[in-house]
Amino acid sequence: MQTELSRKLGVEHAVFGFTPFPAVAAAISRAGGFGVLGAVRYTAPDDLKRDLDWLDTHAGGRPYGLDVVMPAKKVEGVTEADVEAMIPQEHRRFVRDTLARYGVPELAEGEASGWRITGWMEQVARTQLDVAFGYPIKLLANALGSPPADVVARAHDRGVQVAALAGSARHARKHREAGIDIVVAQGYEAGGHTGEIATMVLTPEIVDAVDPLPVLAAGGIGSGQQVAAALTLGAQGVWLGSLWLTTTEADLHSTALTRKLLAAGSGDTVRSRALTGKPARQLRTEWTDAWDDPAGPGTLPMPLQGLLVADAVSRIQKYEVEPLLGTPVGQIVGRMSSERSVQAVFDDLTRGFEKAVDRINRIAGRSGT
């Protein structure tokens, strides 16, 4: 599963694995892929430094990268407290009433929320970069469009490739104009924030739009056959996220959530604004249903919604309140039916890829190798 891009970055397989777990990122790199650690949950620089220390030690000398959430446009002088003050009391009451209806306990006195979507704030992302550029990262990915121009320049000065996610050819062209090196074509099927266009349609559109920049296909990819299909569409690799959630190296801190993921089918996800205020694909739960119910107050725009529900999500996760318990995940969840190691996932991907290539060779009248 090698391409020009994978050879350039020094990896055996053109499989880029996004994950919030350092152990998974390290295992992806050791297995011959490219592990990318998600930084959005790291609000304390020391926590990110600790996990990058671990990742650097356990990646086996293989390349790895970091994914941040950073707006291209800077908003001056806005603090988290300023944003919190903009949240209407009606929405706070809705959260309290919903949690009370399901009997969700309060956090212990003095216990801080363990789930804070504050990595979207530029000052937080910049502190993450200050830490990350002290490590030999080979890729910086941004999940919220092109990063600011000075960040792109700073990465390039250090020989770091910059990638950005795109949900349309128009977005991809803007990335190219901003000096981005790699475009991730993220289709509708993907977990987390997605656009409206499916991966099969989106990937070749973006390949044509940004040629000769390399493109990674993302969304609904979880088998070697799908990797082969992505490369056939012109991508130079795949960007996989959801697939790693049920690996043995992942640390979801919740047996109930793992159980729900393993039991879910491809139709058990929904694009909802309940988590962050932007459409994000996630497990459908009674929590997402409550926010999507026309009888409710509706969700707030990003970042208000993420701050509003932060404590609630922490409580739901801590006490494993199953009707409300969910996570961002793509439609590929239907293939995630058993816990496997990262290496076992790669073994399955490579076998499926070889079968697909052999099949195409037979169709084309060529013998497989």
Short mmCIF file of C-alpha atoms in Angstrom, two decimals:
data_model
loop_
_atom_site.label_atom_id
_atom_site.label_comp_id
_atom_site.label_asym_id
_atom_site.label_seq_id
_atom_site.Cartn_x
_atom_site.Cartn_y
_atom_site.Cartn_z
CA MET A 1 0.00 0.00 0.00
CA GLN A 2 2.75 2.41 -1.01
CA THR A 3 2.39 5.64 -2.93
CA GLU A 4 4.65 8.55 -3.81
CA LEU A 5 3.47 10.33 -0.64
CA SER A 6 4.09 7.38 1.68
CA ARG A 7 7.59 6.96 0.25
CA LYS A 8 8.27 10.67 0.70
CA LEU A 9 7.26 10.47 4.36
CA GLY A 10 9.14 7.22 4.93
CA VAL A 11 6.23 4.92 5.79
CA GLU A 12 5.49 1.46 4.48
CA HIS A 13 1.74 1.89 4.03
CA ALA A 14 -0.15 4.98 2.87
CA VAL A 15 -2.46 4.71 5.88
CA PHE A 16 -2.68 7.79 8.07
CA GLY A 17 -4.30 7.03 11.40
CA PHE A 18 -5.87 9.84 13.40
CA THR A 19 -6.46 9.05 17.08
CA PRO A 20 -6.72 10.79 20.47
CA PHE A 21 -4.70 7.97 22.06
CA PRO A 22 -0.86 8.07 22.07
CA ALA A 23 -0.67 4.26 22.35
CA VAL A 24 -2.75 3.89 19.18
CA ALA A 25 -0.72 6.51 17.29
CA ALA A 26 2.53 4.76 18.24
CA ALA A 27 1.14 1.36 17.24
CA ILE A 28 -0.01 2.73 13.85
CA SER A 29 3.49 4.04 13.15
CA ARG A 30 5.12 0.80 14.30
CA ALA A 31 2.79 -1.17 12.02
CA GLY A 32 4.05 0.77 9.01
CA GLY A 33 1.42 3.48 8.84
CA PHE A 34 1.55 7.11 9.92
CA GLY A 35 0.17 7.78 13.40
CA VAL A 36 -1.38 11.21 13.99
CA LEU A 37 -2.20 12.27 17.55
CA GLY A 38 -5.27 14.47 18.01
CA ALA A 39 -4.42 17.47 20.20
CA VAL A 40 -7.83 19.06 20.75
CA ARG A 41 -8.32 17.58 24.23
CA TYR A 42 -4.97 18.87 25.53
CA THR A 43 -5.68 22.17 27.24
CA ALA A 44 -2.57 21.93 29.45
CA PRO A 45 0.78 22.07 27.62
CA ASP A 46 2.39 19.74 30.15
CA ASP A 47 -0.17 17.02 29.37
CA LEU A 48 0.60 17.20 25.66
CA LYS A 49 4.33 17.17 26.38
CA ARG A 50 3.94 14.06 28.55
CA ASP A 51 2.08 12.18 25.83
CA LEU A 52 4.41 13.32 23.04
CA ASP A 53 7.33 12.11 25.15
CA TRP A 54 5.62 8.73 25.38
CA LEU A 55 4.71 8.65 21.69
CA ASP A 56 8.21 9.60 20.59
CA THR A 57 9.66 6.82 22.75
CA HIS A 58 7.23 4.12 21.61
CA ALA A 59 6.85 4.89 17.89
CA GLY A 60 9.91 2.76 17.13
CA GLY A 61 11.72 5.57 15.37
CA ARG A 62 8.92 5.76 12.80
CA PRO A 63 7.37 9.09 11.71
CA TYR A 64 4.27 10.53 13.37
CA GLY A 65 2.28 13.75 13.36
CA LEU A 66 -0.14 15.99 15.26
CA ASP A 67 -3.69 17.12 14.49
CA VAL A 68 -4.93 20.46 15.85
CA VAL A 69 -8.17 22.43 15.57
CA MET A 70 -7.22 25.95 14.62
CA PRO A 71 -9.27 28.62 12.85
CA ALA A 72 -7.65 30.38 9.92
CA LYS A 73 -8.98 33.75 11.14
CA LYS A 74 -7.97 35.10 14.53
CA VAL A 75 -10.49 36.56 16.96
CA GLU A 76 -8.73 39.04 19.23
CA GLY A 77 -9.37 39.41 22.95
CA VAL A 78 -12.01 36.72 23.39
CA THR A 79 -11.60 34.46 26.42
CA GLU A 80 -13.40 31.28 27.38
CA ALA A 81 -15.21 33.22 30.12
CA ASP A 82 -16.45 35.72 27.52
CA VAL A 83 -17.89 32.88 25.46
CA GLU A 84 -19.44 31.17 28.50
CA ALA A 85 -21.30 34.38 29.30
CA MET A 86 -23.02 34.25 25.90
CA ILE A 87 -24.80 30.94 26.64
CA PRO A 88 -28.56 31.51 27.22
CA GLN A 89 -30.10 30.35 30.49
CA GLU A 90 -32.79 28.50 28.52
CA HIS A 91 -30.12 26.15 27.15
CA ARG A 92 -28.55 25.64 30.54
CA ARG A 93 -31.95 24.66 31.93
CA PHE A 94 -32.45 22.21 29.06
CA VAL A 95 -29.17 20.50 29.90
CA ARG A 96 -30.02 20.30 33.61
CA ASP A 97 -33.51 18.93 32.91
CA THR A 98 -32.26 16.32 30.44
CA LEU A 99 -29.61 15.04 32.83
CA ALA A 100 -32.11 14.96 35.70
CA ARG A 101 -34.59 12.97 33.60
CA TYR A 102 -31.99 10.23 33.16
CA GLY A 103 -30.72 10.40 36.73
CA VAL A 104 -27.19 11.46 35.81
CA PRO A 105 -25.25 12.15 39.05
CA GLU A 106 -23.32 15.36 39.64
CA LEU A 107 -19.54 15.39 39.55
CA ALA A 108 -17.91 15.29 42.95
CA GLU A 109 -17.37 18.65 44.62
CA GLY A 110 -14.27 20.27 43.21
CA GLU A 111 -14.00 17.77 40.35
CA ALA A 112 -13.36 19.49 37.05
CA SER A 113 -14.89 18.43 33.79
CA GLY A 114 -12.65 16.01 31.93
CA TRP A 115 -14.15 16.94 28.57
CA ARG A 116 -13.58 20.48 27.38
CA ILE A 117 -13.70 21.49 23.75
CA THR A 118 -11.35 24.44 24.18
CA GLY A 119 -8.72 23.34 21.69
CA TRP A 120 -10.67 25.27 19.05
CA MET A 121 -9.45 28.52 20.66
CA GLU A 122 -6.42 29.86 18.83
CA GLN A 123 -4.41 30.61 21.96
CA VAL A 124 -4.82 26.97 23.08
CA ALA A 125 -3.82 25.59 19.68
CA ARG A 126 -0.77 27.85 19.58
CA THR A 127 0.45 26.55 22.94
CA GLN A 128 0.01 23.04 21.55
CA LEU A 129 2.19 23.96 18.58
CA ASP A 130 4.84 25.50 20.84
CA VAL A 131 5.10 22.08 22.48
CA ALA A 132 4.80 19.98 19.32
CA PHE A 133 7.51 21.79 17.38
CA GLY A 134 9.94 20.65 20.03
CA TYR A 135 9.46 17.08 18.75
CA PRO A 136 10.36 15.50 15.40
CA ILE A 137 6.81 15.56 14.04
CA LYS A 138 6.63 15.09 10.26
CA LEU A 139 3.05 16.24 9.71
CA LEU A 140 0.78 18.94 11.12
CA ALA A 141 -2.89 18.48 10.26
CA ASN A 142 -5.65 20.99 10.89
CA ALA A 143 -9.25 19.86 11.21
CA LEU A 144 -10.75 23.35 10.85
CA GLY A 145 -9.56 24.46 7.44
CA SER A 146 -6.19 25.95 6.62
CA PRO A 147 -4.20 27.08 9.66
CA PRO A 148 -3.04 30.72 9.80
CA ALA A 149 -0.31 31.64 7.32
CA ASP A 150 2.34 32.11 10.02
CA VAL A 151 1.67 28.58 11.31
CA VAL A 152 2.08 27.12 7.82
CA ALA A 153 5.36 29.02 7.43
CA ARG A 154 6.54 27.93 10.87
CA ALA A 155 5.87 24.28 10.00
CA HIS A 156 7.60 24.54 6.63
CA ASP A 157 10.63 26.14 8.25
CA ARG A 158 10.94 22.95 10.30
CA GLY A 159 10.42 20.64 7.34
CA VAL A 160 6.95 19.66 8.56
CA GLN A 161 4.26 18.88 5.98
CA VAL A 162 0.90 20.60 6.55
CA ALA A 163 -2.42 18.88 5.87
CA ALA A 164 -5.94 20.26 6.07
CA LEU A 165 -9.34 18.60 5.87
CA ALA A 166 -11.79 19.59 3.14
CA GLY A 167 -15.41 18.67 2.52
CA SER A 168 -15.67 20.20 -0.94
CA ALA A 169 -13.51 21.03 -3.95
CA ARG A 170 -13.96 24.73 -3.15
CA HIS A 171 -12.47 24.25 0.31
CA ALA A 172 -9.63 22.20 -1.17
CA ARG A 173 -8.70 24.97 -3.60
CA LYS A 174 -8.50 27.43 -0.70
CA HIS A 175 -6.12 25.04 1.04
CA ARG A 176 -3.91 24.91 -2.04
CA GLU A 177 -3.85 28.72 -2.20
CA ALA A 178 -2.88 28.82 1.49
CA GLY A 179 0.21 26.70 0.85
CA ILE A 180 -1.11 23.44 2.27
CA ASP A 181 0.92 20.36 1.25
CA ILE A 182 -1.70 17.60 1.64
CA VAL A 183 -5.49 17.79 1.37
CA VAL A 184 -7.66 15.32 3.27
CA ALA A 185 -10.90 14.75 1.35
CA GLN A 186 -13.31 13.99 4.19
CA GLY A 187 -16.60 12.57 3.02
CA TYR A 188 -20.07 12.58 4.52
CA GLU A 189 -19.59 9.08 5.97
CA ALA A 190 -16.76 10.14 8.26
CA GLY A 191 -16.90 10.53 12.02
CA GLY A 192 -16.71 14.00 13.52
CA HIS A 193 -17.30 17.19 11.55
CA THR A 194 -18.26 16.43 7.97
CA GLY A 195 -19.78 18.06 4.94
CA GLU A 196 -22.57 16.85 2.66
CA ILE A 197 -20.62 15.07 -0.09
CA ALA A 198 -19.89 11.33 0.02
CA THR A 199 -16.31 10.06 -0.19
CA MET A 200 -16.78 8.29 -3.55
CA VAL A 201 -17.85 11.59 -5.14
CA LEU A 202 -15.65 13.92 -3.14
CA THR A 203 -12.27 12.23 -3.54
CA PRO A 204 -11.88 12.47 -7.34
CA GLU A 205 -13.34 16.00 -7.31
CA ILE A 206 -10.67 17.15 -4.89
CA VAL A 207 -7.92 15.19 -6.67
CA ASP A 208 -8.75 17.08 -9.87
CA ALA A 209 -9.16 20.40 -8.04
CA VAL A 210 -5.74 20.48 -6.38
CA ASP A 211 -3.59 18.45 -8.76
CA PRO A 212 -0.65 17.87 -8.30
CA LEU A 213 -1.03 18.14 -4.50
CA PRO A 214 -1.45 14.74 -2.82
CA VAL A 215 -4.91 13.90 -1.49
CA LEU A 216 -5.89 11.52 1.30
CA ALA A 217 -9.36 9.96 1.22
CA ALA A 218 -11.34 9.90 4.48
CA GLY A 219 -14.79 8.70 5.45
CA GLY A 220 -16.28 5.22 5.33
CA ILE A 221 -12.93 3.48 4.80
CA GLY A 222 -12.18 0.45 6.94
CA SER A 223 -11.03 -2.36 4.66
CA GLY A 224 -8.16 -3.01 2.28
CA GLN A 225 -10.60 -3.11 -0.61
CA GLN A 226 -11.70 0.41 0.27
CA VAL A 227 -8.08 1.55 0.49
CA ALA A 228 -7.54 0.20 -3.03
CA ALA A 229 -10.68 1.99 -4.20
CA ALA A 230 -9.41 5.28 -2.73
CA LEU A 231 -6.09 4.94 -4.56
CA THR A 232 -7.96 4.10 -7.75
CA LEU A 233 -9.89 7.36 -7.36
CA GLY A 234 -6.58 9.23 -7.36
CA ALA A 235 -5.85 9.54 -3.64
CA GLN A 236 -2.29 8.96 -2.46
CA GLY A 237 -3.40 7.45 0.82
CA VAL A 238 -6.24 7.16 3.30
CA TRP A 239 -7.00 8.98 6.54
CA LEU A 240 -8.64 6.65 9.07
CA GLY A 241 -10.00 7.66 12.46
CA SER A 242 -13.04 5.71 13.64
CA LEU A 243 -11.50 2.31 12.92
CA TRP A 244 -9.03 2.63 15.81
CA LEU A 245 -11.64 3.27 18.53
CA THR A 246 -12.17 -0.44 19.19
CA THR A 247 -8.53 -1.49 19.02
CA THR A 248 -7.00 -3.02 22.12
CA GLU A 249 -4.57 -0.09 22.41
CA ALA A 250 -7.42 2.46 22.62
CA ASP A 251 -8.38 3.76 26.05
CA LEU A 252 -12.01 4.84 25.98
CA HIS A 253 -12.28 4.55 29.79
CA SER A 254 -15.71 3.00 29.24
CA THR A 255 -16.61 -0.64 28.72
CA ALA A 256 -20.18 0.47 28.05
CA LEU A 257 -19.10 2.73 25.17
CA THR A 258 -16.90 0.03 23.68
CA ARG A 259 -19.83 -2.36 23.90
CA LYS A 260 -22.09 0.13 22.11
CA LEU A 261 -19.54 0.66 19.33
CA LEU A 262 -19.10 -3.08 18.77
CA ALA A 263 -22.86 -3.58 18.60
CA ALA A 264 -23.60 -0.62 16.31
CA GLY A 265 -24.43 -0.95 12.64
CA SER A 266 -23.55 1.47 9.87
CA GLY A 267 -27.01 3.04 10.22
CA ASP A 268 -26.61 3.81 13.91
CA THR A 269 -24.86 7.16 13.50
CA VAL A 270 -26.26 10.62 12.96
CA ARG A 271 -24.88 14.01 11.93
CA SER A 272 -25.84 16.22 14.85
CA ARG A 273 -24.82 19.60 16.23
CA ALA A 274 -25.31 18.33 19.79
CA LEU A 275 -21.62 17.98 20.59
CA THR A 276 -19.96 21.13 19.25
CA GLY A 277 -22.53 23.22 17.39
CA LYS A 278 -21.33 22.08 13.96
CA PRO A 279 -22.66 18.97 12.20
CA ALA A 280 -20.60 16.06 13.51
CA ARG A 281 -21.26 12.39 12.84
CA GLN A 282 -21.57 10.39 16.06
CA LEU A 283 -23.44 7.50 17.58
CA ARG A 284 -27.14 8.22 17.67
CA THR A 285 -28.26 8.31 21.30
CA GLU A 286 -31.10 9.71 23.36
CA TRP A 287 -28.81 12.68 23.97
CA THR A 288 -28.53 13.50 20.26
CA ASP A 289 -32.27 12.85 19.83
CA ALA A 290 -33.04 15.34 22.61
CA TRP A 291 -31.00 18.08 20.96
CA ASP A 292 -32.42 17.36 17.51
CA ASP A 293 -36.02 17.36 18.78
CA PRO A 294 -37.90 20.40 17.37
CA ALA A 295 -39.59 20.76 20.78
CA GLY A 296 -36.23 21.61 22.40
CA PRO A 297 -34.31 24.89 22.29
CA GLY A 298 -32.00 23.68 19.53
CA THR A 299 -28.25 23.73 19.54
CA LEU A 300 -26.04 26.79 19.81
CA PRO A 301 -23.35 27.72 17.27
CA MET A 302 -19.75 26.64 17.77
CA PRO A 303 -18.08 27.16 20.24
CA LEU A 304 -21.03 27.90 22.55
CA GLN A 305 -22.52 24.42 22.26
CA GLY A 306 -19.26 22.66 23.12
CA LEU A 307 -18.79 24.74 26.24
CA LEU A 308 -22.46 24.35 27.22
CA VAL A 309 -22.41 20.55 27.18
CA ALA A 310 -18.85 19.96 28.43
CA ASP A 311 -19.75 19.16 32.04
CA ALA A 312 -22.79 17.17 30.95
CA VAL A 313 -20.75 14.99 28.60
CA SER A 314 -18.19 14.40 31.36
CA ARG A 315 -20.93 13.26 33.72
CA ILE A 316 -22.50 10.99 31.11
CA GLN A 317 -19.12 9.43 30.36
CA LYS A 318 -18.00 9.07 33.96
CA TYR A 319 -21.20 7.36 35.12
CA GLU A 320 -21.67 5.45 31.82
CA VAL A 321 -25.30 6.47 31.39
CA GLU A 322 -25.87 4.19 28.41
CA PRO A 323 -28.95 5.82 26.80
CA LEU A 324 -27.02 9.10 26.55
CA LEU A 325 -23.52 7.69 26.04
CA GLY A 326 -21.98 8.29 22.62
CA THR A 327 -18.89 9.38 20.74
CA PRO A 328 -17.96 10.78 17.33
CA VAL A 329 -17.70 7.84 14.92
CA GLY A 330 -18.23 7.27 11.22
CA GLN A 331 -20.53 4.92 9.35
CA ILE A 332 -17.66 2.42 9.22
CA VAL A 333 -18.68 1.53 12.78
CA GLY A 334 -20.68 -1.31 11.22
CA ARG A 335 -17.39 -3.10 10.46
CA MET A 336 -16.04 -2.58 13.98
CA SER A 337 -17.51 -5.76 15.43
CA SER A 338 -14.60 -7.05 17.50
CA GLU A 339 -11.66 -5.71 19.52
CA ARG A 340 -8.40 -6.17 17.64
CA SER A 341 -4.88 -4.89 17.97
CA VAL A 342 -3.68 -2.14 15.64
CA GLN A 343 -1.35 -4.66 14.02
CA ALA A 344 -4.28 -7.02 13.38
CA VAL A 345 -6.15 -4.16 11.70
CA PHE A 346 -3.15 -3.53 9.43
CA ASP A 347 -2.88 -7.23 8.63
CA ASP A 348 -6.53 -7.20 7.57
CA LEU A 349 -6.05 -4.01 5.53
CA THR A 350 -3.06 -5.39 3.64
CA ARG A 351 -4.78 -8.73 2.90
CA GLY A 352 -7.87 -6.95 1.61
CA PHE A 353 -5.76 -4.58 -0.46
CA GLU A 354 -3.89 -7.45 -2.11
CA LYS A 355 -7.16 -9.22 -2.93
CA ALA A 356 -8.58 -6.06 -4.49
CA VAL A 357 -5.47 -5.45 -6.59
CA ASP A 358 -5.46 -9.08 -7.77
CA ARG A 359 -9.15 -8.76 -8.71
CA ILE A 360 -8.52 -5.63 -10.76
CA ASN A 361 -5.55 -7.29 -12.46
CA ARG A 362 -7.76 -10.25 -13.45
CA ILE A 363 -10.46 -7.92 -14.77
CA ALA A 364 -7.82 -6.07 -16.79
CA GLY A 365 -6.46 -9.35 -18.14
CA ARG A 366 -3.21 -9.18 -16.22
CA SER A 367 -1.91 -11.82 -13.86
CA GLY A 368 -1.60 -10.77 -10.19
CA THR A 369 1.69 -10.70 -8.37
#
